[in-house]
mmCIF file of C-alpha atoms in Angstrom:
data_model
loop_
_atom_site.group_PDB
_atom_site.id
_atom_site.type_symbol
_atom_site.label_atom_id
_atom_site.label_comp_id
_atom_site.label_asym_id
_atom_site.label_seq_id
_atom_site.Cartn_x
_atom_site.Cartn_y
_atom_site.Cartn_z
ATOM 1 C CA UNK U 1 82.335 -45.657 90.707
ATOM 2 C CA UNK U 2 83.281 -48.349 87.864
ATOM 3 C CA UNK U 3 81.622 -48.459 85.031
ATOM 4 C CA UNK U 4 80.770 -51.776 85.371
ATOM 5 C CA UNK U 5 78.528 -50.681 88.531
ATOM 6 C CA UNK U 6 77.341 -47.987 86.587
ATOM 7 C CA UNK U 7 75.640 -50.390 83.860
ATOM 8 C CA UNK U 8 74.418 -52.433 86.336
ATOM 9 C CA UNK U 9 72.494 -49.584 88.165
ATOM 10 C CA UNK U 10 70.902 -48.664 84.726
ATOM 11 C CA UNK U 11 69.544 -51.600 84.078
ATOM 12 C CA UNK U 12 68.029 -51.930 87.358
ATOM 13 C CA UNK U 13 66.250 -48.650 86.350
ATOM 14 C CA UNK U 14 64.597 -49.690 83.423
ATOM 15 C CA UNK U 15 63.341 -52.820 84.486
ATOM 16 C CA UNK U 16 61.744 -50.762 87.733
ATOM 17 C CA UNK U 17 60.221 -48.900 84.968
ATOM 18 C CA UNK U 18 58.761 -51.625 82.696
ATOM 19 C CA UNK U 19 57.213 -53.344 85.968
ATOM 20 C CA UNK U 20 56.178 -49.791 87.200
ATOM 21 C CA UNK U 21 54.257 -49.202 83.722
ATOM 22 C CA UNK U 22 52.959 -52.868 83.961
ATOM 23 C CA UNK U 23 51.035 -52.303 87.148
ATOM 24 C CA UNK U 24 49.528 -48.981 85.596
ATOM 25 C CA UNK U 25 47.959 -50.802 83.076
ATOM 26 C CA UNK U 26 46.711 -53.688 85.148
ATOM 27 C CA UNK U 27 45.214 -50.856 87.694
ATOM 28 C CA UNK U 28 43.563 -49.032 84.601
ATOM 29 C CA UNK U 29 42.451 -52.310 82.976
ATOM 30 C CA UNK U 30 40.380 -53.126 86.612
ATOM 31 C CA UNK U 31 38.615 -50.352 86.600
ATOM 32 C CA UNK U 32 37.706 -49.912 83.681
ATOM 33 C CA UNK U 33 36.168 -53.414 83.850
ATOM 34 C CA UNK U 34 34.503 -52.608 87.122
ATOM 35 C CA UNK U 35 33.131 -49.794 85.935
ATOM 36 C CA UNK U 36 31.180 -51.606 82.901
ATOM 37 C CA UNK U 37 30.207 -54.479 84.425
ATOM 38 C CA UNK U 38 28.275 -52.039 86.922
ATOM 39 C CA UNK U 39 26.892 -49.866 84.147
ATOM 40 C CA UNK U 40 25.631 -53.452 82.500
ATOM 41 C CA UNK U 41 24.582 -54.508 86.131
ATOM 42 C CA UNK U 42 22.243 -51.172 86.272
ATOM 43 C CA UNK U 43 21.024 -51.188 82.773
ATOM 44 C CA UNK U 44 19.529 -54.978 83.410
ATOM 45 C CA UNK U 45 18.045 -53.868 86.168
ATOM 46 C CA UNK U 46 16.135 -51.168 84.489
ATOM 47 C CA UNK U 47 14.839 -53.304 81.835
ATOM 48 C CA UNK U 48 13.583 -55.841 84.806
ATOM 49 C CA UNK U 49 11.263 -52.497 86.299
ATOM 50 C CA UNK U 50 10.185 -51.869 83.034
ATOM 51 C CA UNK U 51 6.438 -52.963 82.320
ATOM 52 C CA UNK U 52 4.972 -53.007 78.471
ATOM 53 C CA UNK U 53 1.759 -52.467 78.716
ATOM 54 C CA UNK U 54 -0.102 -54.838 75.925
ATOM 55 C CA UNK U 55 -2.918 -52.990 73.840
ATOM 56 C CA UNK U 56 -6.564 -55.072 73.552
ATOM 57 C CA UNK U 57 -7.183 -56.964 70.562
ATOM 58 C CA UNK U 58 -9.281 -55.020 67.903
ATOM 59 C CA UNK U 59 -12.949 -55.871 67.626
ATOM 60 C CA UNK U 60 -14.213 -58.478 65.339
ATOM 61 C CA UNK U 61 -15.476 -56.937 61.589
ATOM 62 C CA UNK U 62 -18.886 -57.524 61.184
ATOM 63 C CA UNK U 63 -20.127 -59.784 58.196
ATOM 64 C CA UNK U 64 -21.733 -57.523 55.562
ATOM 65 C CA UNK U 65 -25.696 -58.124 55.267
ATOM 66 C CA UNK U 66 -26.932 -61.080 52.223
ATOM 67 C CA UNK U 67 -27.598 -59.308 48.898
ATOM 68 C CA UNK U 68 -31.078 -58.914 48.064
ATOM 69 C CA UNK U 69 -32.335 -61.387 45.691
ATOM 70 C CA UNK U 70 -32.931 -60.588 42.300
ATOM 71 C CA UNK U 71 -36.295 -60.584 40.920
ATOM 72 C CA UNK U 72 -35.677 -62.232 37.608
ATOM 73 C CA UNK U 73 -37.502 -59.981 34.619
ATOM 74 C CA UNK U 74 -39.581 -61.927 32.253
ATOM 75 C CA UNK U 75 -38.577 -60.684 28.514
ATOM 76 C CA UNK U 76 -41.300 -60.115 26.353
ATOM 77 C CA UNK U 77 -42.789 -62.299 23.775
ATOM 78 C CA UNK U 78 -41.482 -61.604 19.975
ATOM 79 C CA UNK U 79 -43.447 -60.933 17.542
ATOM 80 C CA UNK U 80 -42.705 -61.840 14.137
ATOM 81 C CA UNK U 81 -43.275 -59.165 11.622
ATOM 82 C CA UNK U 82 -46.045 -60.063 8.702
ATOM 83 C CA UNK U 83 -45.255 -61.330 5.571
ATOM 84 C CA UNK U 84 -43.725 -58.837 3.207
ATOM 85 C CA UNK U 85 -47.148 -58.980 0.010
ATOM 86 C CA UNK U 86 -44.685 -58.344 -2.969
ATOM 87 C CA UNK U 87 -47.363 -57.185 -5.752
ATOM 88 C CA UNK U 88 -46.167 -57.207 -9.712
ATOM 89 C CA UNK U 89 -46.417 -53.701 -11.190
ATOM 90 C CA UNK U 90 -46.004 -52.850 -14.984
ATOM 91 C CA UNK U 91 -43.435 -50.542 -15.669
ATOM 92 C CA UNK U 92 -44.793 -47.190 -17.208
ATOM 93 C CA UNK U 93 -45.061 -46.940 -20.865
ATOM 94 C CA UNK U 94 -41.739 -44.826 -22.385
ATOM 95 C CA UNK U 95 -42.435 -42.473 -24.767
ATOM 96 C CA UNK U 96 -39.811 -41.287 -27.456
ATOM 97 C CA UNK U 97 -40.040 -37.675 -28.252
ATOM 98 C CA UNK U 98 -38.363 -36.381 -31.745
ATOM 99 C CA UNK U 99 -36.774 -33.006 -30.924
ATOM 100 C CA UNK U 100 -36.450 -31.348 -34.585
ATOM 101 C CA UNK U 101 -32.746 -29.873 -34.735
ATOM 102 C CA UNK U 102 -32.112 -26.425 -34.715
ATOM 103 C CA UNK U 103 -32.335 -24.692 -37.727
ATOM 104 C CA UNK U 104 -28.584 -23.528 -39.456
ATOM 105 C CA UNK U 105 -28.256 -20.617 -39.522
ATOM 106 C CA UNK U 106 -25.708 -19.252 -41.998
ATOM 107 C CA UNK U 107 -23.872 -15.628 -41.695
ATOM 108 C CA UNK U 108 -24.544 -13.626 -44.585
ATOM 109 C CA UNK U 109 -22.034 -10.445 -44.737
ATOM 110 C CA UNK U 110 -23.961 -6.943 -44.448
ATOM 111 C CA UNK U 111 -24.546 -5.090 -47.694
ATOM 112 C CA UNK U 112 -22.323 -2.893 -48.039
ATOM 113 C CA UNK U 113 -24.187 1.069 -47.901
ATOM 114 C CA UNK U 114 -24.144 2.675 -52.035
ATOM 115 C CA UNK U 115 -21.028 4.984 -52.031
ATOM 116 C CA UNK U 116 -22.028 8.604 -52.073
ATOM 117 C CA UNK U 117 -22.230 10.654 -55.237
ATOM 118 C CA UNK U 118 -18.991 11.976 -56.378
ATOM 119 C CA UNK U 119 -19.684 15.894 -55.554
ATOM 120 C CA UNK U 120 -18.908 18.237 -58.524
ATOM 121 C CA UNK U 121 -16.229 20.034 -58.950
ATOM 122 C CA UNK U 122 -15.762 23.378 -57.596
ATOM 123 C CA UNK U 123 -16.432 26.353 -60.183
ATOM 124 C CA UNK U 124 -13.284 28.053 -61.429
ATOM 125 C CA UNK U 125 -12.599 31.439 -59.962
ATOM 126 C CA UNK U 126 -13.588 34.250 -62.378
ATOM 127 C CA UNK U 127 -10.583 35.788 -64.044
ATOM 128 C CA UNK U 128 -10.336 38.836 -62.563
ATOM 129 C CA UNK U 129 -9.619 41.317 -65.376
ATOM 130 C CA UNK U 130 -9.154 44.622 -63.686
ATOM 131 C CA UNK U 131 -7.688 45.092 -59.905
ATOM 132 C CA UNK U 132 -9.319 47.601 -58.016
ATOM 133 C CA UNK U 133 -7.806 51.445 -58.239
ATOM 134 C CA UNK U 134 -7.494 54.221 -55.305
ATOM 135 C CA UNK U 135 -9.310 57.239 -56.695
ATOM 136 C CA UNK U 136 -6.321 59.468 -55.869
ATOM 137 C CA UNK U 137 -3.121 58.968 -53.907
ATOM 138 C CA UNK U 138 -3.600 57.023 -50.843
ATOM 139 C CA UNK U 139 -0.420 58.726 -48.665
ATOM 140 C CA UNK U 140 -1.855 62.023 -49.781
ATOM 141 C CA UNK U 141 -5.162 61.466 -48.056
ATOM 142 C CA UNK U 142 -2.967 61.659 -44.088
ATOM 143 C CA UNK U 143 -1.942 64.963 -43.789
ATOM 144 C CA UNK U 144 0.714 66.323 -41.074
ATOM 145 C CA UNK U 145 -2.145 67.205 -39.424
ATOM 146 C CA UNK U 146 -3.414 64.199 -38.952
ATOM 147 C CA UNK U 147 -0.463 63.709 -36.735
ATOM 148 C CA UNK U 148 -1.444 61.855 -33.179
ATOM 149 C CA UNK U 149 -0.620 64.584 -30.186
ATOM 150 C CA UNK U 150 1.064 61.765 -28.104
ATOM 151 C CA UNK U 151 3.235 60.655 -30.890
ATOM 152 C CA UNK U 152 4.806 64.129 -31.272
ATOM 153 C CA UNK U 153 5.306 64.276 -27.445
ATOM 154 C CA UNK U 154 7.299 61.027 -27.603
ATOM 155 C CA UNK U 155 8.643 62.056 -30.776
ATOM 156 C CA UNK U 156 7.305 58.964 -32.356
ATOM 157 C CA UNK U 157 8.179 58.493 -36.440
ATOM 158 C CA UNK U 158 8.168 55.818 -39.244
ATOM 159 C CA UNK U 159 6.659 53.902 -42.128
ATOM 160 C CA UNK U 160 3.539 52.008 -41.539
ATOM 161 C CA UNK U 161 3.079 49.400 -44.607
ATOM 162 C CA UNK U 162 -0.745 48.451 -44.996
ATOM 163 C CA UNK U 163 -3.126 45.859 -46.890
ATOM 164 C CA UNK U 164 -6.778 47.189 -47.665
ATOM 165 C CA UNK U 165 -9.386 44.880 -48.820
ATOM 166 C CA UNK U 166 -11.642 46.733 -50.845
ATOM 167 C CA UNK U 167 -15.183 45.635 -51.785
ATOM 168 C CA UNK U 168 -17.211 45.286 -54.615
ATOM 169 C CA UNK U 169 -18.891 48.908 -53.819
ATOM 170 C CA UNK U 170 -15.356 50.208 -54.053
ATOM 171 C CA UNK U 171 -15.055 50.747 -50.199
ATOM 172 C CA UNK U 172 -12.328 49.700 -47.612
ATOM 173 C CA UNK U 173 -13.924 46.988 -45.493
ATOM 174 C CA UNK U 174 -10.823 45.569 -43.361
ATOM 175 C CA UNK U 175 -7.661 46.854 -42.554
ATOM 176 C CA UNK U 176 -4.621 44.832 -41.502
ATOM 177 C CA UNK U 177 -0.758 46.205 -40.710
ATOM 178 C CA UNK U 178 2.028 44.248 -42.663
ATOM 179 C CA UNK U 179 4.590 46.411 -40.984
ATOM 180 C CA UNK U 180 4.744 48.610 -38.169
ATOM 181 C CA UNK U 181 6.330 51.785 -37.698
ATOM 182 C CA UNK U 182 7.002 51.295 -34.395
ATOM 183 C CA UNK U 183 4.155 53.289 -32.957
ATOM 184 C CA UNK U 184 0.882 51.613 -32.278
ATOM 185 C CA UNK U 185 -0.728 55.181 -32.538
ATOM 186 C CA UNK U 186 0.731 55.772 -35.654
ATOM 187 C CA UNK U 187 -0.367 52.352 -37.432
ATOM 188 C CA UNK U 188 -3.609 52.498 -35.852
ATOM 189 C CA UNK U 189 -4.355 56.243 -36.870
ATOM 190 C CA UNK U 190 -3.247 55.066 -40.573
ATOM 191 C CA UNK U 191 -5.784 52.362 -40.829
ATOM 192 C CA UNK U 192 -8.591 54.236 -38.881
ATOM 193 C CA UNK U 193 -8.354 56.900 -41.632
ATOM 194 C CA UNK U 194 -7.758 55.015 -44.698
ATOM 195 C CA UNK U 195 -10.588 52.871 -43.784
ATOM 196 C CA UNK U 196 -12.715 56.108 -43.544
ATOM 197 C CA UNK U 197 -11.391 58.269 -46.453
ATOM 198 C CA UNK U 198 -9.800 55.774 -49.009
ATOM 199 C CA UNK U 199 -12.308 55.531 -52.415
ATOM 200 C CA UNK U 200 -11.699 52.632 -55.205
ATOM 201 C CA UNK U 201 -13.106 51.985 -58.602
ATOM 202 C CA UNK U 202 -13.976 47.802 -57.840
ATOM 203 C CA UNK U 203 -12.055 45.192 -59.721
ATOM 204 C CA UNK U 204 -14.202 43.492 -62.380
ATOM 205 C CA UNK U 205 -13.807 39.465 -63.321
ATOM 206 C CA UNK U 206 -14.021 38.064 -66.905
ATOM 207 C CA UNK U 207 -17.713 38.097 -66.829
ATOM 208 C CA UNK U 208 -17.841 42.249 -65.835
ATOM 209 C CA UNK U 209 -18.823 41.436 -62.660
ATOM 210 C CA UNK U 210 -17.504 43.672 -59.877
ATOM 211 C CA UNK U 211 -15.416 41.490 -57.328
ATOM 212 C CA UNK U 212 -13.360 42.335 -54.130
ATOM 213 C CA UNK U 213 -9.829 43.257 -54.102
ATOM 214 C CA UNK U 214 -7.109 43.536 -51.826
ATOM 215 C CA UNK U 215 -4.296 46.748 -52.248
ATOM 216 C CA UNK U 216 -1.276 47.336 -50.198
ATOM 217 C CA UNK U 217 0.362 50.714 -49.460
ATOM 218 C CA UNK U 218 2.369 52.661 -47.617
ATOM 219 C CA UNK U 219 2.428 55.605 -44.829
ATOM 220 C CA UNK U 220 5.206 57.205 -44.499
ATOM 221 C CA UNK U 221 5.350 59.600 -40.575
ATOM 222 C CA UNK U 222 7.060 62.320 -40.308
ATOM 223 C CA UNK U 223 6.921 64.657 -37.549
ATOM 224 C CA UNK U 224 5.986 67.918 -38.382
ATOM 225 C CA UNK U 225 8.113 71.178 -38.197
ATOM 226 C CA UNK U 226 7.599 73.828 -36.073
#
């Protein structure tokens, strides 16, 4: 086969095709137009069977009843008050009153009290003339047997130094330790018999007068020998 035959043959085709696609549409364009015009067909016909039923007027509103009349209140009458009787009264008599002012009083300072009499002077102490004497030697009057028992079992020694006030009757009427031996036995036995056996002439004053006195000494412990 030539090719011009060929060409020709082709083109025969595709025109067979346009005019084949042509009548599809056509076809498809009658229905579909017979088809609505029957669905419009039915749907008038529907709206032909249809009845609308028309509701009754509502009832006429009644006219609301006349207001009552008004009985018209008659005011009552005025009555004018009476006239105001406006009577002259004298003012009361003012009376002046003369208040005396208060009396000055002037501060006077407080007397002073008197100052007390100036006391007199204390008496001089009497010159005392003679001191007071032991009658006899005051260590000699504590013997080794005067000795406390529980000093010589602790083996207790010393010197116990003493002031004796002595009174005007020549006795020894306080006792006092200036110095201790170490030993409250000891110093206490020393005073204890001092106090008891010490005797003293009584120290005199200028006048001759027998005074008190005060006169240290000293006791010398020992322990004794066996």
């Amino acid at each position: 086969m030539s090719y011009a035959n060929r060409r020709q043959m082709s083109g025969n085709r595709t025109v067979s095709i346009v005019i084949v696609a042509l009548l599809h549409v056509l076809l498809g364009y009658a229905i579909i137009t017979g088809l609505a015009y029957n669905v419009v067909k039915k749907a008038a016909e529907d709206l032909k069977t249809f009845d609308v039923e028309e509701e009754p007027p509502p009832p006429p509103e009644e006219p609301p009843p006349p207001p009552p009349e008004q009985q018209v209140e008659t005011p009552p009458p005025v009555v004018s008050p009476p006239p105001l009787v406006r009577t002259n009264t004298a003012p009361p008599p003012v009376t002046t009153t003369n208040v005396a002012p208060p009396p000055v009083i002037t501060p006077t300072a407080p007397t002073a009290p008197p100052a007390p009499p100036t006391p007199p002077p204390p008496p001089p102490p009497p010159v005392k003339l003679q001191p007071a004497k032991a009658r006899g030697s005051l260590p000699g009057l504590i013997t080794t047997d005067d000795y406390p028992q529980d000093a010589i079992r602790n083996e207790q020694q010393g010197t116990t130094a003493l002031r004796l006030d002595v009174g005007p009757d020549g006795r020894v009427t306080n006792c006092t330790v200036t110095s201790s031996s170490g030993s409250s036995s000891l110093d206490n036995t020393a005073c204890r018999l001092l106090k008891s056996r010490a005797r003293f002439t009584p120290a005199t004053d200028s006048t001759g007068a027998k005074v008190s006195d005060s006169v240290s000494t000293r006791i010398r412990w020992q322990l004794p020998e066996d």
